[in-house]
Amino acid sequence: MDSLKKYYMELGVDEAVYDYAQSIEKELKPRFEKMDAVAERNQLKVLKAMQKNKIAEAHLSGTTGYGYNDIGREAIEAVYADIFGTEDALVRPQITCGTHALGLALGAVLRPGDEILAVSGKPYDTLEEVIGIRESKGSLAEYGITYSQVDLLENGEFDYEGIRKAAGSRTKLIHIQRSKGYASRKTLSVEQIGEAAAFLHKINPEWIVMVDNCYGEFVEETEPSDTGADMVVGSLIKNPGGGLAPIGGYICGRRDLIEQCACRLTTPGLGKEVGASLGVNRQFLQGIFMAPTVVNAALKGAVFAANLYEKLGFKVIPDASEERYDIIQAVELHDPEKLKAFCEGIQKASPVDSYVTPEPWAMPGYDSDVIMAAGTFVSGSSIELSADGPMKEPYAVYFQGGLTYPHAKYGIIMSLQRMVEKGLLEIKTV
Ligand SMILES: *Cc1c(COP(=O)(O)O)cnc(C)c1O
């Protein structure tokens, strides 16, 4: 027996499941090569930014208190600006998560009477309360900032006609969400976003095009900020943190906008000058250095899973051969037991909390129980292999992440193994 098979079998994988998984993976080699080529380019892009900014050992330690003259923090922000091709960047542990980064960016550049125009449909759930689409304390709506929305067309393209009609004299900021998140539409490519940005700026060059970049960083060779977005915003416990950042968010964009964001995060007058980095500078730098290959690992895992499950007859979104623009994969399982088994498999394959059994649970904001699997080093990190799904039709599991491809692969194999073990599925010997 080959030694790889032996390792898998020692970790509880049946021979038939292993053989099936290997047969799937074999077919994916040409696709993986293309993905490796993107990772290689992004790795060089990151290295170039680090070398240009003369990253040195002195940048790896942090400051305390006010955090004046935090050279590490300043270097990190310069590196991010270069990677994302923007004039400036705000990259801080004081930005607590992706939602906070997005809320910060919106609150910083908008004033009473301004209107947000979302052109890729309804924003990510957590932004509903930030904007005030759902009533909430401290929402932008309370400050007299209004909101309007244009959905994407049936075919996933921007509704340019609709945008023209919905825009008004108060329109100030255009919201575009790159990743579909947990919606059913397609994820937008950087090229599509670039076309939209050009269209929008042609109507009004003053409009601020803001892209929610969560889950999209380093999936392609370019970022939306390379193709016309005025601000890109995301979370460091997703792609750009490379699995190492323990907290944080970023905003990259036009210098005047970043200054407004800094003044909102700290205070007017203090701006970017304060905000001790404590101990995170090394993790932020090493994290962004690792991010291109970590994203590559997660993407390969998603493609492997799509192929593994599609060939078993499940609907997978994106499908097995589709081009990828973010790291999220959905599989419709149409069976509560299969959904549970999937999550149990992911959990069993984890480096942390592998002995824990995930159970469906009521979650705030959801109208059904939700099951979640995550054995992560950083709590809630979704660049690490994690899966969740609401306990209702179509019993879809959404999963993402994987710091290394072998781990992502093993996790997905274990999700299938769990279904086979529980008699929910049969794998015929290939
Ligand atoms: C994750 C995510 C967010 C919110 O980020 P949190 O860190 O969970 O607050 C916003 N938009 C998209 C598209 C996301 O994927």
Short mmCIF file of C-alpha atoms and ligand atoms in Angstrom, two decimals:
data_model
loop_
_atom_site.label_atom_id
_atom_site.label_comp_id
_atom_site.label_asym_id
_atom_site.label_seq_id
_atom_site.Cartn_x
_atom_site.Cartn_y
_atom_site.Cartn_z
CA MET A 1 0.00 0.00 0.00
CA ASP A 2 1.30 3.47 -0.77
CA SER A 3 2.30 5.41 2.31
CA LEU A 4 -0.19 8.24 1.69
CA LYS A 5 -3.10 5.82 1.69
CA LYS A 6 -1.74 4.35 4.91
CA TYR A 7 -1.71 7.78 6.60
CA TYR A 8 -5.27 8.50 5.51
CA MET A 9 -6.47 5.09 6.67
CA GLU A 10 -4.80 5.62 10.03
CA LEU A 11 -6.78 8.86 10.26
CA GLY A 12 -10.05 7.01 9.73
CA VAL A 13 -10.56 7.23 5.96
CA ASP A 14 -11.91 4.13 4.15
CA GLU A 15 -10.00 2.82 1.18
CA ALA A 16 -12.93 3.42 -1.21
CA VAL A 17 -13.30 7.03 -0.06
CA TYR A 18 -9.56 7.60 -0.41
CA ASP A 19 -9.43 6.05 -3.88
CA TYR A 20 -12.41 8.13 -5.03
CA ALA A 21 -10.85 11.34 -3.67
CA GLN A 22 -7.53 10.59 -5.34
CA SER A 23 -9.26 9.99 -8.66
CA ILE A 24 -10.96 13.39 -8.38
CA GLU A 25 -7.75 15.16 -7.46
CA LYS A 26 -5.84 13.63 -10.35
CA GLU A 27 -8.15 15.32 -12.84
CA LEU A 28 -7.55 18.71 -11.24
CA LYS A 29 -3.81 18.99 -11.80
CA PRO A 30 -4.04 21.34 -14.85
CA ARG A 31 -6.49 23.57 -12.99
CA PHE A 32 -4.26 23.64 -9.91
CA GLU A 33 -1.33 24.65 -12.07
CA LYS A 34 -3.22 27.72 -13.25
CA MET A 35 -4.08 28.60 -9.67
CA ASP A 36 -0.44 28.18 -8.66
CA ALA A 37 0.52 30.65 -11.37
CA VAL A 38 -1.78 33.28 -9.82
CA ALA A 39 -0.35 32.60 -6.35
CA GLU A 40 3.17 32.97 -7.68
CA ARG A 41 2.42 36.36 -9.17
CA ASN A 42 0.72 37.52 -5.99
CA GLN A 43 3.61 36.25 -3.86
CA LEU A 44 6.01 38.33 -5.95
CA LYS A 45 3.70 41.34 -5.72
CA VAL A 46 3.75 41.09 -1.91
CA LEU A 47 7.51 40.59 -1.78
CA LYS A 48 8.08 43.55 -4.05
CA ALA A 49 6.01 45.75 -1.72
CA MET A 50 7.96 44.53 1.31
CA GLN A 51 11.32 45.12 -0.30
CA LYS A 52 10.34 48.52 -1.66
CA ASN A 53 9.35 49.59 1.85
CA LYS A 54 12.57 48.15 3.29
CA ILE A 55 10.88 45.96 5.86
CA ALA A 56 13.38 45.41 8.64
CA GLU A 57 13.52 43.59 11.94
CA ALA A 58 12.68 46.85 13.70
CA HIS A 59 9.23 46.79 12.04
CA LEU A 60 8.32 43.49 13.62
CA SER A 61 7.96 44.70 17.19
CA GLY A 62 5.23 47.02 18.38
CA THR A 63 4.40 49.95 20.57
CA THR A 64 2.19 50.50 23.62
CA GLY A 65 0.21 53.45 24.97
CA TYR A 66 -0.47 56.14 22.36
CA GLY A 67 1.58 54.33 19.78
CA TYR A 68 3.27 57.46 18.40
CA ASN A 69 5.95 56.73 15.81
CA ASP A 70 5.01 53.10 15.43
CA ILE A 71 7.31 52.43 12.49
CA GLY A 72 6.03 48.89 12.08
CA ARG A 73 2.45 50.07 11.78
CA GLU A 74 3.47 52.73 9.27
CA ALA A 75 5.45 50.23 7.22
CA ILE A 76 2.54 47.77 7.18
CA GLU A 77 0.23 50.46 5.89
CA ALA A 78 2.72 51.40 3.18
CA VAL A 79 3.04 47.73 2.18
CA TYR A 80 -0.75 47.33 1.96
CA ALA A 81 -1.05 50.51 -0.13
CA ASP A 82 1.53 49.16 -2.57
CA ILE A 83 -0.04 45.70 -2.78
CA PHE A 84 -3.49 47.14 -3.41
CA GLY A 85 -2.19 49.88 -5.68
CA THR A 86 -3.64 52.72 -3.60
CA GLU A 87 -2.35 56.05 -2.29
CA ASP A 88 -2.74 55.08 1.35
CA ALA A 89 -4.02 52.43 3.73
CA LEU A 90 -5.33 51.97 7.24
CA VAL A 91 -4.45 48.54 8.67
CA ARG A 92 -5.16 48.27 12.36
CA PRO A 93 -5.86 45.83 15.19
CA GLN A 94 -8.27 48.48 16.51
CA ILE A 95 -10.49 47.65 13.54
CA THR A 96 -12.17 44.68 15.17
CA CYS A 97 -13.55 42.81 12.15
CA GLY A 98 -14.72 43.15 8.56
CA THR A 99 -18.07 44.64 9.51
CA HIS A 100 -16.29 47.24 11.62
CA ALA A 101 -13.95 48.13 8.73
CA LEU A 102 -16.92 48.57 6.39
CA GLY A 103 -18.94 50.52 8.95
CA LEU A 104 -15.91 52.69 9.65
CA ALA A 105 -15.36 53.45 5.96
CA LEU A 106 -19.03 54.35 5.44
CA GLY A 107 -19.29 56.45 8.58
CA ALA A 108 -16.05 58.26 7.78
CA VAL A 109 -16.81 59.49 4.29
CA LEU A 110 -20.56 60.07 4.44
CA ARG A 111 -22.33 63.11 5.88
CA PRO A 112 -26.00 63.75 6.75
CA GLY A 113 -28.04 64.00 3.58
CA ASP A 114 -25.75 61.72 1.59
CA GLU A 115 -27.02 58.54 0.01
CA ILE A 116 -25.38 55.14 -0.36
CA LEU A 117 -26.19 53.36 -3.60
CA ALA A 118 -25.57 49.61 -3.44
CA VAL A 119 -25.21 48.30 -6.97
CA SER A 120 -24.51 44.60 -6.34
CA GLY A 121 -27.74 44.00 -4.46
CA LYS A 122 -28.27 43.68 -0.73
CA PRO A 123 -25.02 43.98 1.24
CA TYR A 124 -23.73 41.30 3.60
CA ASP A 125 -26.13 40.64 6.49
CA THR A 126 -24.17 42.42 9.19
CA LEU A 127 -24.17 45.65 7.17
CA GLU A 128 -27.94 45.88 7.29
CA GLU A 129 -27.75 47.21 10.83
CA VAL A 130 -24.74 49.41 10.08
CA ILE A 131 -26.62 51.13 7.28
CA GLY A 132 -30.02 50.96 8.99
CA ILE A 133 -31.73 48.72 6.43
CA ARG A 134 -32.74 46.91 9.62
CA GLU A 135 -33.38 49.38 12.41
CA SER A 136 -30.48 49.54 14.81
CA LYS A 137 -28.97 51.84 17.44
CA GLY A 138 -26.35 54.15 15.96
CA SER A 139 -27.03 53.19 12.36
CA LEU A 140 -26.13 55.53 9.52
CA ALA A 141 -29.88 56.04 9.02
CA GLU A 142 -30.00 57.71 12.46
CA TYR A 143 -27.50 60.26 11.13
CA GLY A 144 -29.67 61.09 8.13
CA ILE A 145 -27.74 58.97 5.65
CA THR A 146 -30.07 57.19 3.24
CA TYR A 147 -29.72 54.04 1.23
CA SER A 148 -30.88 52.73 -2.09
CA GLN A 149 -30.17 49.52 -3.91
CA VAL A 150 -29.97 48.09 -7.41
CA ASP A 151 -29.83 44.33 -7.74
CA LEU A 152 -27.61 42.53 -10.19
CA LEU A 153 -29.35 41.25 -13.31
CA GLU A 154 -30.47 37.65 -13.60
CA ASN A 155 -27.23 36.80 -15.46
CA GLY A 156 -25.08 38.24 -12.64
CA GLU A 157 -24.11 41.41 -14.50
CA PHE A 158 -24.55 44.96 -13.23
CA ASP A 159 -27.86 46.61 -14.09
CA TYR A 160 -26.42 49.73 -15.70
CA GLU A 161 -29.83 51.03 -16.73
CA GLY A 162 -31.14 50.54 -13.20
CA ILE A 163 -28.09 52.26 -11.69
CA ARG A 164 -28.58 55.31 -13.90
CA LYS A 165 -32.20 55.52 -12.77
CA ALA A 166 -31.52 54.97 -9.07
CA ALA A 167 -28.69 57.50 -8.78
CA GLY A 168 -29.64 60.96 -7.59
CA SER A 169 -28.16 64.27 -6.56
CA ARG A 170 -27.57 62.96 -3.03
CA THR A 171 -25.75 59.83 -4.17
CA LYS A 172 -22.29 59.99 -2.65
CA LEU A 173 -20.96 56.47 -2.26
CA ILE A 174 -21.37 53.39 -4.39
CA HIS A 175 -21.24 50.08 -2.54
CA ILE A 176 -20.05 47.01 -4.44
CA GLN A 177 -19.63 43.64 -2.75
CA ARG A 178 -17.11 41.45 -4.56
CA SER A 179 -18.00 38.12 -2.95
CA LYS A 180 -21.54 36.79 -2.99
CA GLY A 181 -21.07 35.95 0.69
CA TYR A 182 -24.02 33.73 1.52
CA ALA A 183 -26.32 35.08 -1.19
CA SER A 184 -27.28 33.06 -4.23
CA ARG A 185 -25.87 35.41 -6.88
CA LYS A 186 -22.50 34.95 -8.52
CA THR A 187 -19.33 36.49 -7.15
CA LEU A 188 -18.05 39.44 -9.17
CA SER A 189 -14.73 39.33 -10.98
CA VAL A 190 -12.24 42.17 -10.70
CA GLU A 191 -12.78 42.81 -14.41
CA GLN A 192 -16.54 43.22 -13.91
CA ILE A 193 -15.97 45.57 -10.98
CA GLY A 194 -13.50 47.55 -13.07
CA GLU A 195 -16.05 48.02 -15.83
CA ALA A 196 -18.65 49.14 -13.32
CA ALA A 197 -16.21 51.59 -11.68
CA ALA A 198 -15.43 53.12 -15.07
CA PHE A 199 -19.14 53.42 -15.87
CA LEU A 200 -19.90 54.98 -12.49
CA HIS A 201 -17.03 57.46 -12.59
CA LYS A 202 -18.08 58.50 -16.07
CA ILE A 203 -21.50 59.46 -14.71
CA ASN A 204 -19.94 61.22 -11.74
CA PRO A 205 -16.20 61.27 -11.04
CA GLU A 206 -16.93 62.45 -7.49
CA TRP A 207 -18.74 59.29 -6.48
CA ILE A 208 -16.76 57.16 -4.07
CA VAL A 209 -16.71 53.57 -5.30
CA MET A 210 -16.23 51.38 -2.24
CA VAL A 211 -15.67 47.63 -2.63
CA ASP A 212 -16.32 45.13 0.14
CA ASN A 213 -13.32 42.97 -0.71
CA CYS A 214 -13.91 40.22 1.90
CA TYR A 215 -12.95 36.71 0.71
CA GLY A 216 -11.68 38.06 -2.61
CA GLU A 217 -8.11 39.15 -1.84
CA PHE A 218 -5.43 37.32 -3.86
CA VAL A 219 -7.91 35.10 -5.67
CA GLU A 220 -7.05 36.95 -8.87
CA GLU A 221 -3.90 38.71 -9.99
CA THR A 222 -5.42 42.14 -9.52
CA GLU A 223 -7.60 43.78 -6.89
CA PRO A 224 -10.60 46.07 -7.48
CA SER A 225 -8.43 49.01 -6.38
CA ASP A 226 -6.22 48.36 -9.44
CA THR A 227 -9.22 48.86 -11.69
CA GLY A 228 -10.93 51.98 -10.41
CA ALA A 229 -12.32 51.39 -6.91
CA ASP A 230 -11.66 54.35 -4.61
CA MET A 231 -11.65 52.22 -1.46
CA VAL A 232 -11.31 48.48 -0.82
CA VAL A 233 -12.21 47.14 2.60
CA GLY A 234 -11.74 43.79 4.31
CA SER A 235 -10.99 41.67 7.34
CA LEU A 236 -7.60 40.39 8.49
CA ILE A 237 -9.04 37.14 9.84
CA LYS A 238 -9.93 36.32 6.26
CA ASN A 239 -7.60 36.25 3.22
CA PRO A 240 -5.03 39.03 3.77
CA GLY A 241 -4.20 38.01 7.35
CA GLY A 242 -2.84 34.74 5.99
CA GLY A 243 -4.15 32.90 9.04
CA LEU A 244 -1.61 34.65 11.27
CA ALA A 245 -3.29 37.99 12.02
CA PRO A 246 -5.20 37.46 15.30
CA ILE A 247 -7.54 40.43 14.71
CA GLY A 248 -7.87 43.41 12.42
CA GLY A 249 -9.27 45.08 9.36
CA TYR A 250 -7.97 47.17 6.49
CA ILE A 251 -9.09 49.99 4.26
CA CYS A 252 -6.94 50.87 1.23
CA GLY A 253 -7.73 53.77 -1.03
CA ARG A 254 -7.45 57.42 -1.96
CA ARG A 255 -5.37 59.44 0.50
CA ASP A 256 -8.16 61.89 1.40
CA LEU A 257 -10.57 59.02 2.11
CA ILE A 258 -8.07 57.12 4.26
CA GLU A 259 -7.46 60.28 6.25
CA GLN A 260 -11.18 60.56 6.90
CA CYS A 261 -11.27 56.92 7.97
CA ALA A 262 -8.34 57.44 10.35
CA CYS A 263 -10.03 60.49 11.88
CA ARG A 264 -13.15 58.44 12.41
CA LEU A 265 -11.30 55.44 13.88
CA THR A 266 -9.34 57.60 16.33
CA THR A 267 -10.38 61.27 16.44
CA PRO A 268 -10.09 64.38 14.33
CA GLY A 269 -6.62 65.77 14.90
CA LEU A 270 -5.13 62.44 15.89
CA GLY A 271 -5.92 60.46 12.74
CA LYS A 272 -3.31 57.91 11.80
CA GLU A 273 -0.76 59.14 14.36
CA VAL A 274 -2.06 57.08 17.29
CA GLY A 275 -3.05 53.46 17.75
CA ALA A 276 -0.46 51.23 19.38
CA SER A 277 0.12 48.04 17.45
CA LEU A 278 0.89 46.14 20.68
CA GLY A 279 2.31 42.83 19.46
CA VAL A 280 0.64 42.33 16.10
CA ASN A 281 3.07 43.87 13.61
CA ARG A 282 5.00 40.66 13.01
CA GLN A 283 1.79 38.67 12.52
CA PHE A 284 0.34 41.28 10.16
CA LEU A 285 3.51 41.31 8.06
CA GLN A 286 4.11 37.59 8.08
CA GLY A 287 0.38 37.10 7.47
CA ILE A 288 0.24 39.19 4.32
CA PHE A 289 3.46 37.52 3.20
CA MET A 290 1.77 34.11 3.56
CA ALA A 291 -1.62 35.22 2.22
CA PRO A 292 -1.12 34.45 -1.50
CA THR A 293 -0.30 30.78 -0.88
CA VAL A 294 -2.83 30.42 1.91
CA VAL A 295 -5.57 31.75 -0.38
CA ASN A 296 -4.29 29.36 -3.05
CA ALA A 297 -4.63 26.45 -0.62
CA ALA A 298 -8.18 27.46 0.29
CA LEU A 299 -9.12 27.85 -3.37
CA LYS A 300 -7.76 24.45 -4.29
CA GLY A 301 -9.74 22.96 -1.42
CA ALA A 302 -12.92 24.62 -2.72
CA VAL A 303 -12.34 23.34 -6.25
CA PHE A 304 -11.53 19.85 -4.96
CA ALA A 305 -14.75 19.81 -2.92
CA ALA A 306 -16.86 21.09 -5.81
CA ASN A 307 -15.58 18.28 -8.01
CA LEU A 308 -15.81 15.62 -5.31
CA TYR A 309 -19.44 16.41 -4.49
CA GLU A 310 -20.68 17.34 -7.96
CA LYS A 311 -19.66 13.93 -9.29
CA LEU A 312 -21.70 12.36 -6.50
CA GLY A 313 -24.75 14.17 -7.83
CA PHE A 314 -24.94 17.17 -5.50
CA LYS A 315 -25.50 20.73 -6.67
CA VAL A 316 -22.38 22.71 -5.87
CA ILE A 317 -22.05 26.50 -6.09
CA PRO A 318 -19.80 27.52 -7.84
CA ASP A 319 -19.91 24.40 -10.01
CA ALA A 320 -16.97 22.07 -10.58
CA SER A 321 -15.53 23.86 -13.59
CA GLU A 322 -16.48 27.51 -13.00
CA GLU A 323 -13.88 30.26 -12.69
CA ARG A 324 -13.37 31.31 -9.04
CA TYR A 325 -13.54 34.85 -7.69
CA ASP A 326 -13.72 34.11 -3.97
CA ILE A 327 -12.90 31.22 -1.63
CA ILE A 328 -16.45 30.22 -0.61
CA GLN A 329 -17.95 26.90 -1.68
CA ALA A 330 -21.53 25.78 -1.16
CA VAL A 331 -22.85 22.23 -1.44
CA GLU A 332 -26.60 21.58 -1.35
CA LEU A 333 -27.08 18.38 0.63
CA HIS A 334 -30.93 18.34 0.92
CA ASP A 335 -30.73 16.28 4.11
CA PRO A 336 -30.20 17.43 7.72
CA GLU A 337 -28.23 14.28 8.52
CA LYS A 338 -25.84 14.84 5.62
CA LEU A 339 -25.34 18.46 6.67
CA LYS A 340 -24.48 17.35 10.20
CA ALA A 341 -22.17 14.63 8.93
CA PHE A 342 -20.38 17.09 6.66
CA CYS A 343 -19.70 19.47 9.54
CA GLU A 344 -18.64 16.61 11.82
CA GLY A 345 -16.10 15.54 9.22
CA ILE A 346 -14.62 19.04 8.93
CA GLN A 347 -14.43 19.26 12.72
CA LYS A 348 -12.79 15.84 13.06
CA ALA A 349 -10.12 16.93 10.58
CA SER A 350 -9.25 20.09 12.52
CA PRO A 351 -5.92 20.78 14.21
CA VAL A 352 -7.77 22.30 17.21
CA ASP A 353 -10.88 20.84 18.89
CA SER A 354 -10.91 17.79 16.64
CA TYR A 355 -12.63 15.73 19.35
CA VAL A 356 -15.63 18.08 19.56
CA THR A 357 -18.95 17.21 17.88
CA PRO A 358 -20.71 20.21 16.34
CA GLU A 359 -24.45 20.47 17.07
CA PRO A 360 -27.12 22.62 15.37
CA TRP A 361 -27.97 25.64 17.53
CA ALA A 362 -30.18 28.73 17.47
CA MET A 363 -28.10 31.76 16.41
CA PRO A 364 -29.04 35.43 16.68
CA GLY A 365 -30.09 36.75 13.30
CA TYR A 366 -31.04 33.37 11.82
CA ASP A 367 -34.56 32.00 11.42
CA SER A 368 -33.47 28.38 11.77
CA ASP A 369 -30.86 26.46 13.78
CA VAL A 370 -27.35 26.65 12.38
CA ILE A 371 -24.58 24.08 12.54
CA MET A 372 -20.96 25.22 12.48
CA ALA A 373 -17.66 23.40 12.32
CA ALA A 374 -14.47 25.23 13.12
CA GLY A 375 -11.33 24.03 14.77
CA THR A 376 -9.34 27.18 14.25
CA PHE A 377 -6.27 28.75 15.85
CA VAL A 378 -7.86 32.20 15.61
CA SER A 379 -11.42 32.25 16.90
CA GLY A 380 -13.93 32.63 14.08
CA SER A 381 -11.21 32.85 11.45
CA SER A 382 -12.71 31.88 8.12
CA ILE A 383 -9.44 31.68 6.20
CA GLU A 384 -8.96 28.55 8.33
CA LEU A 385 -11.00 25.53 7.28
CA SER A 386 -14.54 26.06 8.54
CA ALA A 387 -18.06 25.11 7.53
CA ASP A 388 -21.56 26.11 8.48
CA GLY A 389 -25.09 25.73 7.28
CA PRO A 390 -28.64 26.63 8.30
CA MET A 391 -30.77 23.59 9.20
CA LYS A 392 -33.38 24.12 6.50
CA GLU A 393 -33.86 23.31 2.82
CA PRO A 394 -31.75 23.07 0.74
CA TYR A 395 -29.51 22.05 3.68
CA ALA A 396 -26.61 23.80 2.03
CA VAL A 397 -23.23 23.73 3.68
CA TYR A 398 -21.02 26.76 3.09
CA PHE A 399 -17.41 26.23 3.66
CA GLN A 400 -14.21 28.09 3.12
CA GLY A 401 -10.60 28.28 4.08
CA GLY A 402 -7.77 25.94 4.73
CA LEU A 403 -4.34 27.24 5.69
CA THR A 404 -2.72 24.43 3.74
CA TYR A 405 -4.11 22.45 0.82
CA PRO A 406 -3.40 19.04 2.41
CA HIS A 407 -5.51 20.09 5.40
CA ALA A 408 -8.35 21.39 3.23
CA LYS A 409 -8.24 18.15 1.24
CA TYR A 410 -8.24 16.01 4.36
CA GLY A 411 -11.15 17.99 5.83
CA ILE A 412 -13.23 17.50 2.70
CA ILE A 413 -12.38 13.81 2.54
CA MET A 414 -13.47 13.48 6.17
CA SER A 415 -16.78 15.23 5.41
CA LEU A 416 -17.46 12.50 2.85
CA GLN A 417 -16.10 9.77 5.12
CA ARG A 418 -18.56 10.82 7.85
CA MET A 419 -21.50 10.49 5.46
CA VAL A 420 -20.32 7.06 4.36
CA GLU A 421 -19.81 5.93 7.98
CA LYS A 422 -23.32 7.03 8.91
CA GLY A 423 -24.77 5.11 5.98
CA LEU A 424 -25.96 8.27 4.24
CA LEU A 425 -23.96 7.70 1.09
CA GLU A 426 -22.19 4.92 -0.70
CA ILE A 427 -18.94 5.14 -2.60
CA LYS A 428 -18.53 2.43 -5.16
CA THR A 429 -15.01 1.14 -5.46
CA VAL A 430 -13.34 2.77 -8.45
C1 LIG B 1 -17.18 38.25 6.31
C2 LIG B 1 -17.77 39.31 5.49
C3 LIG B 1 -18.11 40.55 6.03
C4 LIG B 1 -18.03 40.85 7.50
O1 LIG B 1 -16.85 40.53 8.10
P1 LIG B 1 -16.80 40.12 9.64
O2 LIG B 1 -15.35 40.06 9.90
O3 LIG B 1 -17.49 38.81 9.77
O4 LIG B 1 -17.46 41.20 10.41
C5 LIG B 1 -18.60 41.51 5.17
N1 LIG B 1 -18.76 41.27 3.87
C6 LIG B 1 -18.44 40.07 3.31
C7 LIG B 1 -18.64 39.87 1.85
C8 LIG B 1 -17.93 39.07 4.11
O5 LIG B 1 -17.63 37.90 3.56
#
